[in-house]
Short mmCIF file of C-alpha atoms in Angstrom, two decimals:
data_model
loop_
_atom_site.label_atom_id
_atom_site.label_comp_id
_atom_site.label_asym_id
_atom_site.label_seq_id
_atom_site.Cartn_x
_atom_site.Cartn_y
_atom_site.Cartn_z
CA UNK A 1 -49.79 27.55 47.18
CA UNK A 2 -47.90 27.49 43.89
CA UNK A 3 -44.30 27.54 43.94
CA UNK A 4 -42.37 28.04 40.74
CA UNK A 5 -38.61 27.58 41.72
CA UNK A 6 -38.06 24.24 39.78
CA UNK A 7 -34.97 23.44 37.86
CA UNK A 8 -36.00 22.92 34.23
CA UNK A 9 -34.14 20.52 31.73
CA UNK A 10 -31.82 22.16 29.21
CA UNK A 11 -29.87 25.48 29.93
CA UNK A 12 -32.41 27.45 31.47
CA UNK A 13 -33.66 27.79 35.05
CA UNK A 14 -36.85 29.26 36.24
CA UNK A 15 -35.92 32.60 38.22
CA UNK A 16 -39.32 33.53 39.87
CA UNK A 17 -41.48 32.51 42.53
CA UNK A 18 -45.57 33.00 42.92
CA UNK A 19 -47.61 32.43 45.96
CA UNK A 20 -50.94 32.96 47.38
CA UNK A 21 -51.38 34.77 50.83
CA UNK A 22 -55.11 35.84 51.49
CA UNK A 23 -56.67 37.22 48.42
CA UNK A 24 -53.55 38.20 46.73
CA UNK A 25 -51.28 36.33 44.27
CA UNK A 26 -47.71 37.58 44.52
CA UNK A 27 -44.88 37.21 42.03
CA UNK A 28 -41.36 37.68 43.30
CA UNK A 29 -38.57 37.85 40.79
CA UNK A 30 -35.36 36.37 42.12
CA UNK A 31 -32.88 38.12 40.00
CA UNK A 32 -34.21 41.65 40.31
CA UNK A 33 -35.72 41.36 43.73
CA UNK A 34 -38.78 42.86 42.38
CA UNK A 35 -42.55 42.19 43.68
CA UNK A 36 -45.82 42.15 41.72
CA UNK A 37 -49.38 41.31 42.42
CA UNK A 38 -50.68 39.23 39.48
CA UNK A 39 -53.93 37.87 38.33
CA UNK A 40 -55.00 34.28 38.19
CA UNK A 41 -54.39 34.08 34.42
CA UNK A 42 -50.85 35.40 34.73
CA UNK A 43 -50.12 32.93 37.54
CA UNK A 44 -51.48 30.09 35.31
CA UNK A 45 -49.36 31.18 32.35
CA UNK A 46 -46.43 30.98 34.62
CA UNK A 47 -47.35 27.84 36.14
CA UNK A 48 -47.53 26.30 32.72
CA UNK A 49 -44.23 27.76 31.84
CA UNK A 50 -42.65 26.06 34.74
CA UNK A 51 -43.85 22.70 33.60
CA UNK A 52 -42.88 23.30 29.91
CA UNK A 53 -40.27 20.88 28.57
CA UNK A 54 -39.26 22.95 25.71
CA UNK A 55 -35.67 23.98 25.40
CA UNK A 56 -35.92 27.65 23.83
CA UNK A 57 -33.55 30.04 25.73
CA UNK A 58 -36.09 32.90 24.88
CA UNK A 59 -38.27 33.72 27.71
CA UNK A 60 -40.96 35.60 25.53
CA UNK A 61 -40.91 32.81 22.82
CA UNK A 62 -41.61 30.22 25.65
CA UNK A 63 -44.45 32.54 27.23
CA UNK A 64 -45.93 33.10 23.72
CA UNK A 65 -45.94 29.26 23.05
CA UNK A 66 -47.65 28.73 26.37
CA UNK A 67 -50.37 31.34 25.83
CA UNK A 68 -51.10 30.03 22.16
CA UNK A 69 -51.26 26.37 23.29
CA UNK A 70 -54.11 26.87 25.81
CA UNK A 71 -55.91 30.28 25.47
CA UNK A 72 -54.94 31.74 22.13
CA UNK A 73 -58.29 33.54 21.62
CA UNK A 74 -58.94 34.52 25.31
CA UNK A 75 -58.64 38.40 25.95
CA UNK A 76 -57.61 37.90 29.50
CA UNK A 77 -54.76 35.77 28.17
CA UNK A 78 -53.66 38.36 25.70
CA UNK A 79 -53.72 40.90 28.66
CA UNK A 80 -51.73 38.59 31.06
CA UNK A 81 -49.11 38.07 28.05
CA UNK A 82 -48.68 41.73 27.71
CA UNK A 83 -48.32 42.35 31.38
CA UNK A 84 -45.65 39.53 31.77
CA UNK A 85 -43.87 40.48 28.55
CA UNK A 86 -43.61 44.07 29.70
CA UNK A 87 -42.12 42.85 33.29
CA UNK A 88 -39.59 40.80 31.40
CA UNK A 89 -38.58 43.64 28.97
CA UNK A 90 -38.07 45.92 32.10
CA UNK A 91 -35.88 43.34 33.58
CA UNK A 92 -38.44 42.56 36.36
CA UNK A 93 -39.10 39.06 35.27
CA UNK A 94 -36.40 36.88 34.11
CA UNK A 95 -34.78 33.62 33.25
CA UNK A 96 -31.04 32.91 33.87
CA UNK A 97 -28.82 30.34 32.32
CA UNK A 98 -26.83 28.25 34.36
CA UNK A 99 -23.51 29.47 32.87
CA UNK A 100 -24.62 32.87 34.32
CA UNK A 101 -24.04 32.16 37.93
CA UNK A 102 -21.90 34.61 39.55
CA UNK A 103 -18.33 33.66 40.21
CA UNK A 104 -17.54 34.31 43.79
CA UNK A 105 -13.86 34.20 44.90
CA UNK A 106 -13.24 32.85 48.31
CA UNK A 107 -9.41 32.71 48.14
CA UNK A 108 -7.67 34.78 50.94
CA UNK A 109 -4.29 35.86 51.10
CA UNK A 110 -2.95 34.36 54.47
CA UNK A 111 -0.99 37.36 55.03
CA UNK A 112 -3.98 39.89 55.00
CA UNK A 113 -6.48 40.55 57.59
CA UNK A 114 -9.62 38.62 57.53
CA UNK A 115 -11.78 41.83 57.09
CA UNK A 116 -13.95 41.34 60.23
CA UNK A 117 -16.54 43.83 60.77
CA UNK A 118 -17.97 42.35 64.13
CA UNK A 119 -17.01 40.54 67.35
CA UNK A 120 -19.47 38.78 69.75
CA UNK A 121 -17.76 39.23 72.88
CA UNK A 122 -18.74 36.85 76.01
CA UNK A 123 -17.79 38.71 79.24
CA UNK A 124 -19.51 35.81 81.05
CA UNK A 125 -20.00 32.35 80.67
CA UNK A 126 -22.46 32.18 83.52
CA UNK A 127 -26.07 33.31 83.85
CA UNK A 128 -28.72 34.16 86.46
CA UNK A 129 -31.42 32.33 84.54
CA UNK A 130 -32.05 28.79 83.83
CA UNK A 131 -34.10 28.86 80.59
CA UNK A 132 -35.42 25.26 79.43
CA UNK A 133 -34.47 25.69 75.74
CA UNK A 134 -31.00 27.50 76.16
CA UNK A 135 -28.80 26.33 73.32
CA UNK A 136 -25.65 27.31 75.42
CA UNK A 137 -26.22 24.91 78.38
CA UNK A 138 -27.46 27.82 80.68
CA UNK A 139 -24.63 30.20 79.37
CA UNK A 140 -21.96 27.74 80.34
CA UNK A 141 -21.38 26.49 76.69
CA UNK A 142 -20.80 22.98 78.11
CA UNK A 143 -18.02 24.02 80.29
CA UNK A 144 -17.58 25.84 83.55
CA UNK A 145 -18.43 29.21 84.83
CA UNK A 146 -15.98 31.63 83.62
CA UNK A 147 -15.50 35.44 83.31
CA UNK A 148 -13.56 37.69 80.90
CA UNK A 149 -11.03 39.81 82.40
CA UNK A 150 -9.88 43.15 81.14
CA UNK A 151 -6.50 42.15 79.49
CA UNK A 152 -8.30 39.60 77.33
CA UNK A 153 -11.23 42.10 76.37
CA UNK A 154 -8.55 44.55 75.41
CA UNK A 155 -6.62 41.94 73.34
CA UNK A 156 -10.02 41.25 71.65
CA UNK A 157 -10.43 44.76 70.72
CA UNK A 158 -7.13 45.01 69.19
CA UNK A 159 -7.52 41.68 67.32
CA UNK A 160 -10.90 43.27 65.83
CA UNK A 161 -8.91 46.45 64.85
CA UNK A 162 -5.91 44.39 63.49
CA UNK A 163 -8.23 41.90 61.51
CA UNK A 164 -10.78 44.71 60.34
CA UNK A 165 -8.41 45.69 57.40
CA UNK A 166 -9.51 48.82 55.67
CA UNK A 167 -13.13 48.59 57.53
CA UNK A 168 -13.76 51.54 59.44
CA UNK A 169 -17.12 51.03 61.10
CA UNK A 170 -16.74 48.17 63.68
CA UNK A 171 -19.20 46.64 66.07
CA UNK A 172 -18.92 44.67 69.53
CA UNK A 173 -21.79 42.55 70.59
CA UNK A 174 -21.83 41.69 74.38
CA UNK A 175 -23.42 38.31 74.62
CA UNK A 176 -23.39 35.40 77.18
CA UNK A 177 -24.34 33.92 79.36
CA UNK A 178 -25.64 37.07 80.87
CA UNK A 179 -22.82 39.75 79.85
CA UNK A 180 -24.31 42.15 82.63
CA UNK A 181 -22.80 39.80 85.46
CA UNK A 182 -19.30 41.01 84.19
CA UNK A 183 -20.63 44.72 83.58
CA UNK A 184 -17.08 46.18 85.22
CA UNK A 185 -15.45 44.59 82.03
CA UNK A 186 -17.99 45.85 79.49
CA UNK A 187 -17.27 49.33 80.81
CA UNK A 188 -13.53 48.78 80.58
CA UNK A 189 -13.79 47.22 77.10
CA UNK A 190 -15.97 50.20 75.75
CA UNK A 191 -13.42 52.75 77.23
CA UNK A 192 -10.57 50.89 75.57
CA UNK A 193 -12.26 50.80 72.34
CA UNK A 194 -13.08 54.47 72.20
CA UNK A 195 -9.32 55.14 72.75
CA UNK A 196 -8.21 52.69 70.06
CA UNK A 197 -10.76 53.95 67.70
CA UNK A 198 -9.28 57.58 67.86
CA UNK A 199 -5.92 56.24 67.50
CA UNK A 200 -6.72 53.98 64.49
CA UNK A 201 -9.44 55.91 62.74
CA UNK A 202 -12.14 53.44 63.46
CA UNK A 203 -15.65 53.86 64.77
CA UNK A 204 -17.25 51.43 67.24
CA UNK A 205 -20.89 50.55 67.49
CA UNK A 206 -22.04 48.46 70.90
CA UNK A 207 -24.64 46.18 71.34
CA UNK A 208 -25.86 44.22 74.46
CA UNK A 209 -28.16 41.16 74.59
CA UNK A 210 -29.46 40.78 78.21
CA UNK A 211 -32.23 38.93 80.00
CA UNK A 212 -32.88 41.93 82.23
CA UNK A 213 -32.47 40.60 85.70
CA UNK A 214 -29.23 42.39 86.35
CA UNK A 215 -30.30 45.90 85.00
CA UNK A 216 -30.17 48.83 87.21
CA UNK A 217 -30.85 52.40 86.86
CA UNK A 218 -26.95 52.83 86.69
CA UNK A 219 -26.75 50.39 83.87
CA UNK A 220 -29.63 51.97 81.95
CA UNK A 221 -28.00 55.47 82.22
CA UNK A 222 -24.71 53.95 80.99
CA UNK A 223 -26.43 52.22 77.99
CA UNK A 224 -28.24 55.58 77.01
CA UNK A 225 -24.83 57.72 77.45
CA UNK A 226 -22.81 55.10 75.31
CA UNK A 227 -25.28 54.86 72.68
CA UNK A 228 -25.73 51.11 72.92
CA UNK A 229 -28.41 49.06 70.76
CA UNK A 230 -29.94 46.47 73.03
CA UNK A 231 -31.82 43.03 72.45
CA UNK A 232 -34.02 42.39 75.59
CA UNK A 233 -34.85 38.71 76.04
CA UNK A 234 -38.53 37.98 76.97
CA UNK A 235 -41.03 35.45 75.65
CA UNK A 236 -44.15 37.39 75.42
CA UNK A 237 -46.86 36.55 77.64
CA UNK A 238 -46.35 36.04 81.48
CA UNK A 239 -47.20 32.34 81.49
CA UNK A 240 -45.39 31.57 78.46
CA UNK A 241 -42.37 33.42 79.61
CA UNK A 242 -42.46 32.10 83.00
CA UNK A 243 -42.55 28.52 81.95
CA UNK A 244 -39.50 28.82 79.89
CA UNK A 245 -37.51 31.62 81.58
CA UNK A 246 -36.92 31.14 85.19
CA UNK A 247 -34.28 32.20 87.64
CA UNK A 248 -32.02 29.83 89.31
CA UNK A 249 -34.47 28.91 91.82
CA UNK A 250 -37.24 27.92 89.22
CA UNK A 251 -39.09 31.13 89.84
CA UNK A 252 -40.91 32.99 86.86
CA UNK A 253 -38.92 36.15 85.62
CA UNK A 254 -41.53 38.26 83.87
CA UNK A 255 -42.60 40.50 86.68
CA UNK A 256 -38.96 41.06 87.71
CA UNK A 257 -37.79 42.04 84.20
CA UNK A 258 -40.75 43.57 82.56
CA UNK A 259 -40.74 46.99 84.36
CA UNK A 260 -37.01 47.20 83.79
CA UNK A 261 -37.16 46.47 80.05
CA UNK A 262 -40.22 49.20 79.72
CA UNK A 263 -37.85 51.63 81.49
CA UNK A 264 -34.96 51.11 79.17
CA UNK A 265 -37.12 50.94 75.99
CA UNK A 266 -38.57 54.24 77.05
CA UNK A 267 -35.11 55.71 77.58
CA UNK A 268 -33.56 54.40 74.36
CA UNK A 269 -36.79 55.87 72.28
CA UNK A 270 -36.64 59.17 74.17
CA UNK A 271 -32.78 59.72 74.65
CA UNK A 272 -31.08 57.10 72.72
CA UNK A 273 -30.21 57.10 69.07
CA UNK A 274 -29.69 53.31 68.73
CA UNK A 275 -32.50 50.82 68.39
CA UNK A 276 -33.65 48.12 70.53
CA UNK A 277 -35.61 44.88 69.97
CA UNK A 278 -37.56 42.60 72.25
CA UNK A 279 -36.33 39.14 71.42
CA UNK A 280 -38.49 36.09 72.23
CA UNK A 281 -38.36 32.49 71.34
CA UNK A 282 -41.49 30.21 70.27
CA UNK A 283 -41.49 26.46 70.39
CA UNK A 284 -43.85 23.51 69.86
CA UNK A 285 -45.23 24.53 73.09
CA UNK A 286 -46.32 27.95 72.11
CA UNK A 287 -47.11 27.77 68.45
CA UNK A 288 -49.63 30.65 68.82
CA UNK A 289 -46.67 33.04 69.20
CA UNK A 290 -48.56 35.84 67.21
CA UNK A 291 -50.20 36.29 70.73
CA UNK A 292 -46.69 36.81 72.25
CA UNK A 293 -45.94 39.42 69.74
CA UNK A 294 -49.23 41.31 70.00
CA UNK A 295 -48.74 41.27 73.89
CA UNK A 296 -45.45 42.87 73.76
CA UNK A 297 -46.73 45.45 71.25
CA UNK A 298 -49.68 46.08 73.50
CA UNK A 299 -47.07 46.71 76.34
CA UNK A 300 -45.68 49.47 74.38
CA UNK A 301 -42.60 47.75 72.72
CA UNK A 302 -42.53 48.65 69.04
CA UNK A 303 -39.41 46.70 67.82
CA UNK A 304 -40.13 42.89 68.27
CA UNK A 305 -38.36 39.66 67.11
CA UNK A 306 -39.69 36.27 68.02
CA UNK A 307 -37.45 33.34 66.84
CA UNK A 308 -37.91 29.72 66.19
CA UNK A 309 -36.23 27.64 68.75
CA UNK A 310 -32.78 26.08 68.29
CA UNK A 311 -32.47 22.83 69.79
CA UNK A 312 -32.23 19.00 69.52
CA UNK A 313 -34.70 17.28 67.23
CA UNK A 314 -35.73 14.86 69.92
CA UNK A 315 -36.42 17.79 72.47
CA UNK A 316 -40.09 18.32 73.21
CA UNK A 317 -39.81 21.85 72.32
CA UNK A 318 -38.27 21.29 68.73
CA UNK A 319 -40.26 22.36 65.73
CA UNK A 320 -40.92 19.84 62.89
CA UNK A 321 -42.36 19.86 59.30
CA UNK A 322 -45.72 18.81 61.14
CA UNK A 323 -45.97 22.51 62.54
CA UNK A 324 -45.48 24.49 59.46
CA UNK A 325 -49.17 25.02 58.55
CA UNK A 326 -49.77 26.45 62.07
CA UNK A 327 -46.43 28.52 61.90
CA UNK A 328 -47.90 29.87 58.50
CA UNK A 329 -51.07 31.03 59.94
CA UNK A 330 -49.27 32.83 62.79
CA UNK A 331 -47.08 34.84 60.53
CA UNK A 332 -49.99 35.83 58.51
CA UNK A 333 -51.69 37.03 61.60
CA UNK A 334 -48.50 39.08 62.37
CA UNK A 335 -48.55 40.48 59.01
CA UNK A 336 -52.03 41.48 58.93
CA UNK A 337 -51.58 43.30 62.20
CA UNK A 338 -48.35 45.11 61.14
CA UNK A 339 -50.05 46.46 58.09
CA UNK A 340 -52.82 48.06 60.39
CA UNK A 341 -50.67 49.62 62.95
CA UNK A 342 -47.43 51.91 62.81
CA UNK A 343 -46.33 50.99 66.42
CA UNK A 344 -45.15 47.40 65.31
CA UNK A 345 -41.93 46.65 63.64
CA UNK A 346 -41.41 42.99 63.24
CA UNK A 347 -37.92 42.15 62.83
CA UNK A 348 -38.43 39.18 60.21
CA UNK A 349 -40.43 41.38 58.03
CA UNK A 350 -37.76 43.90 57.46
CA UNK A 351 -36.43 43.14 53.84
CA UNK A 352 -35.37 45.91 51.47
CA UNK A 353 -36.04 44.96 47.90
CA UNK A 354 -34.57 48.18 46.58
CA UNK A 355 -31.48 48.98 48.53
CA UNK A 356 -30.72 45.80 50.79
CA UNK A 357 -27.31 43.94 51.24
CA UNK A 358 -24.70 44.13 48.70
CA UNK A 359 -24.21 41.02 46.32
CA UNK A 360 -21.49 39.62 48.52
CA UNK A 361 -23.76 39.69 51.46
CA UNK A 362 -26.70 38.07 49.62
CA UNK A 363 -24.41 35.25 48.49
CA UNK A 364 -22.47 34.57 51.84
CA UNK A 365 -25.34 35.32 54.30
CA UNK A 366 -24.42 36.22 57.93
CA UNK A 367 -20.91 36.28 57.56
CA UNK A 368 -19.85 33.87 60.25
CA UNK A 369 -16.36 33.16 60.30
CA UNK A 370 -15.11 36.22 58.30
CA UNK A 371 -17.30 39.13 58.58
CA UNK A 372 -18.23 38.07 62.35
CA UNK A 373 -16.40 36.12 64.94
CA UNK A 374 -17.07 35.24 68.57
CA UNK A 375 -14.67 35.39 71.49
CA UNK A 376 -15.20 33.44 74.63
CA UNK A 377 -14.09 34.62 78.32
CA UNK A 378 -10.62 33.03 77.57
CA UNK A 379 -10.10 34.73 74.45
CA UNK A 380 -10.68 31.68 72.17
CA UNK A 381 -12.08 32.66 68.83
CA UNK A 382 -14.97 30.91 67.23
CA UNK A 383 -16.96 31.74 63.80
CA UNK A 384 -19.91 32.69 65.81
CA UNK A 385 -21.62 32.52 69.25
CA UNK A 386 -23.38 29.29 68.25
CA UNK A 387 -20.04 27.47 67.42
CA UNK A 388 -18.48 28.42 70.73
CA UNK A 389 -16.91 25.68 72.49
CA UNK A 390 -17.15 23.33 69.29
CA UNK A 391 -13.44 22.11 69.23
CA UNK A 392 -13.57 21.64 65.28
CA UNK A 393 -14.44 25.32 64.78
CA UNK A 394 -11.78 26.76 67.14
CA UNK A 395 -9.86 29.35 65.15
CA UNK A 396 -7.18 30.57 67.71
CA UNK A 397 -6.94 32.88 70.63
CA UNK A 398 -6.84 36.81 70.81
CA UNK A 399 -3.50 36.67 72.70
CA UNK A 400 -1.84 34.92 69.49
CA UNK A 401 -3.49 36.81 66.52
CA UNK A 402 -0.60 35.73 63.99
CA UNK A 403 -1.89 31.94 64.55
CA UNK A 404 -5.36 32.51 63.59
CA UNK A 405 -6.71 29.57 61.59
CA UNK A 406 -7.98 31.10 58.48
CA UNK A 407 -8.60 27.79 56.87
CA UNK A 408 -12.03 27.65 58.98
CA UNK A 409 -12.89 31.18 57.70
CA UNK A 410 -12.21 30.25 54.15
CA UNK A 411 -14.43 27.12 54.62
CA UNK A 412 -17.30 29.12 55.66
CA UNK A 413 -17.05 31.77 53.12
CA UNK A 414 -16.87 29.10 50.63
CA UNK A 415 -20.08 27.55 51.93
CA UNK A 416 -22.72 29.83 50.36
CA UNK A 417 -25.64 29.81 48.11
CA UNK A 418 -23.53 29.24 45.05
CA UNK A 419 -22.04 25.97 46.44
CA UNK A 420 -25.04 24.32 48.45
CA UNK A 421 -27.05 22.18 45.87
CA UNK A 422 -30.34 23.13 47.74
CA UNK A 423 -29.76 26.72 47.54
CA UNK A 424 -28.67 27.14 43.97
CA UNK A 425 -32.33 27.01 42.71
CA UNK A 426 -34.09 28.13 45.72
CA UNK A 427 -36.20 31.18 44.99
CA UNK A 428 -35.30 32.66 48.63
CA UNK A 429 -31.53 32.28 48.18
CA UNK A 430 -30.78 36.16 47.80
CA UNK A 431 -32.89 36.83 50.96
CA UNK A 432 -31.70 33.99 53.06
CA UNK A 433 -27.90 33.85 52.15
CA UNK A 434 -27.77 30.22 52.62
CA UNK A 435 -29.26 29.63 56.07
CA UNK A 436 -27.52 29.31 59.40
CA UNK A 437 -24.17 27.33 59.46
CA UNK A 438 -24.50 26.29 63.05
CA UNK A 439 -28.11 24.98 62.62
CA UNK A 440 -26.76 23.00 59.48
CA UNK A 441 -24.07 21.55 61.33
CA UNK A 442 -25.96 20.65 64.63
CA UNK A 443 -28.71 18.95 62.87
CA UNK A 444 -26.97 17.43 59.59
CA UNK A 445 -23.34 17.16 60.85
CA UNK A 446 -22.05 18.99 57.81
CA UNK A 447 -22.09 22.78 56.63
CA UNK A 448 -23.37 22.16 53.16
CA UNK A 449 -26.76 20.72 54.01
CA UNK A 450 -29.12 23.49 55.38
CA UNK A 451 -31.64 22.42 58.13
CA UNK A 452 -34.79 21.79 56.31
CA UNK A 453 -37.13 22.88 58.73
CA UNK A 454 -35.26 26.22 59.43
CA UNK A 455 -35.41 26.66 55.46
CA UNK A 456 -39.13 26.25 55.44
CA UNK A 457 -39.80 28.63 58.17
CA UNK A 458 -37.39 31.17 56.56
CA UNK A 459 -39.53 31.06 53.40
CA UNK A 460 -42.61 31.32 55.21
CA UNK A 461 -41.17 34.71 56.91
CA UNK A 462 -40.07 35.98 53.41
CA UNK A 463 -43.35 35.25 51.89
CA UNK A 464 -45.22 37.00 54.54
CA UNK A 465 -42.61 39.92 54.40
CA UNK A 466 -43.25 40.32 50.77
CA UNK A 467 -47.03 40.11 51.37
CA UNK A 468 -46.74 42.94 54.03
CA UNK A 469 -44.88 45.07 51.32
CA UNK A 470 -47.81 44.37 48.76
CA UNK A 471 -50.33 45.49 51.50
CA UNK A 472 -48.53 48.65 52.33
CA UNK A 473 -48.00 49.72 48.78
#
């Protein structure tokens, strides 16, 4: 695999990425976000260009010089030069100057609202499962069992509205622990948010992440009637799910949750207008995770997301650089299968090269700490659900919104692809947005150095998402 994402000497930087998957050589232009299938000769020209040490500021001159240097009388080279020249002239294959980096203002008026779009609300720091790889310490977040009361939930809604500024469309994601263990507060929160939305000319979207054990027909009806989106946690094949995801007595949960999830997914597809995702986790113990994806697809689930595990580096479940070749093969299997069927929508292959996120989102990524905040059962505020209970990222409490620590928000917003050295020249920067802040902090104890294995897996995902687009075009 050839990766042309190196920083050159002088004033210019390579701004494209070529790679092999199957029998295709693909060219992704970082600046324009365009994707092209190219020939071996085109790829050889570009590879030579990346290694070229001249200091010309002109792309076409550099390309012409490279062509004349090695293959001046070769018809294939002439054709390749013309193809690449045409792409460049159309703005679909570019160099950029270091000085052309976008200037991104992270300063924030302390008196203005943060501009928050979404809250991850934790109705319960408690769980009815005991998953082996749980990053949240069994849903307790290194604390004690606790449940959010109605007053705190209402204050969280008020806080979101107050800090949303001019945003009209807001989101509340019910997370945990297992949020359905406090279903009554979920209902009261939704009812209150609907009333406040009408009062302040806002609109709310609700999402629920659940392990499924507490699902009932009543809750399914409620989810449909209130137009929830749902993330359902299951790890795929029965023996995989039941190894990791057990109840509090150590019993497997697959047979208990599967019929409920099938019923809920059917109802969402038939009657609901929001989408769902089946959300699994793969670890070193189930590197053949393509089988889990296809297993879920065969069960009738269309929207599937299987994520790499988050955990301590010394855990027996954690992934390492030694696993990347295997992981690459698994994503290739999923991409090939996705290209042949319309009933499989794999989350990590959903990238939009034409529309996609706005420039700010491409730069800042997930928005933790300013677009998106988490609120625990006591009303304490953190940048996202993975920072909950980490004292150094405590931002305040919804009961005292005037005391919110906006310095943390500013710090996270200023930690982006324009400030992280490793991101500045990475070909995937506008697709990735700089990686997960929590992973970087947990692994490297700072926000500015992304977790290298996480970066590598994201690049593999993006390459196969681009490959799938090429197959479907």
